[in-house]
Short mmCIF file of C-alpha atoms in Angstrom, two decimals:
data_model
loop_
_atom_site.label_atom_id
_atom_site.label_comp_id
_atom_site.label_asym_id
_atom_site.label_seq_id
_atom_site.Cartn_x
_atom_site.Cartn_y
_atom_site.Cartn_z
CA UNK A 1 75.86 0.57 -30.89
CA UNK A 2 78.57 1.20 -28.33
CA UNK A 3 81.57 -1.09 -28.00
CA UNK A 4 81.69 -4.00 -25.58
CA UNK A 5 84.62 -2.31 -23.88
CA UNK A 6 82.55 0.80 -23.12
CA UNK A 7 79.60 -1.34 -22.02
CA UNK A 8 81.86 -3.20 -19.60
CA UNK A 9 83.12 0.10 -18.16
CA UNK A 10 79.54 1.21 -17.57
CA UNK A 11 78.61 -2.13 -16.00
CA UNK A 12 81.43 -1.69 -13.51
CA UNK A 13 80.62 1.95 -12.82
CA UNK A 14 76.94 1.27 -12.17
CA UNK A 15 77.93 -0.80 -9.15
CA UNK A 16 79.59 2.25 -7.58
CA UNK A 17 77.49 5.18 -8.76
CA UNK A 18 74.22 6.10 -10.39
CA UNK A 19 74.66 6.19 -14.17
CA UNK A 20 73.46 9.23 -16.11
CA UNK A 21 70.30 8.70 -18.12
CA UNK A 22 72.15 8.55 -21.46
CA UNK A 23 74.61 6.02 -20.01
CA UNK A 24 71.75 3.85 -18.71
CA UNK A 25 69.98 3.91 -22.05
CA UNK A 26 73.13 3.21 -23.99
CA UNK A 27 74.03 0.29 -21.75
CA UNK A 28 70.50 -1.11 -21.82
CA UNK A 29 70.46 -1.00 -25.63
CA UNK A 30 73.84 -2.72 -25.81
CA UNK A 31 72.76 -5.43 -23.37
CA UNK A 32 69.66 -6.14 -25.46
CA UNK A 33 71.89 -6.77 -28.48
CA UNK A 34 74.93 -8.49 -26.96
CA UNK A 35 74.53 -11.79 -25.12
CA UNK A 36 78.18 -11.81 -24.10
CA UNK A 37 77.82 -8.50 -22.30
CA UNK A 38 74.56 -9.66 -20.68
CA UNK A 39 76.48 -12.59 -19.22
CA UNK A 40 79.27 -10.26 -18.08
CA UNK A 41 76.72 -7.95 -16.42
CA UNK A 42 75.23 -10.91 -14.52
CA UNK A 43 78.69 -11.92 -13.35
CA UNK A 44 79.52 -8.38 -12.21
CA UNK A 45 76.34 -8.30 -10.14
CA UNK A 46 77.03 -11.69 -8.54
CA UNK A 47 80.59 -10.71 -7.66
CA UNK A 48 79.38 -7.42 -6.19
CA UNK A 49 76.78 -9.23 -4.06
CA UNK A 50 79.36 -11.73 -2.83
CA UNK A 51 81.84 -9.01 -1.97
CA UNK A 52 79.17 -7.01 -0.12
CA UNK A 53 78.05 -10.08 1.75
CA UNK A 54 81.62 -10.95 2.72
CA UNK A 55 82.26 -7.38 3.85
CA UNK A 56 79.17 -7.38 6.07
CA UNK A 57 80.16 -10.76 7.47
CA UNK A 58 83.65 -9.48 8.33
CA UNK A 59 82.16 -6.45 10.08
CA UNK A 60 79.93 -8.58 12.30
CA UNK A 61 82.82 -10.90 13.18
CA UNK A 62 84.87 -7.92 14.38
CA UNK A 63 82.14 -6.82 16.81
#
């Protein structure tokens, strides 16, 4: 099993780019085994959604 540190790096990267198949599989396996990283992944996704939403909101306010 990969380390939590590596899993966290992949979680962050998947928000910015498409992960390679081996990275996806490795991360998925780690998330099945590690509840702490599952929680971290959920938090990354929420923060990304909030940031995207805020960015879109700022763009419409500038128009």
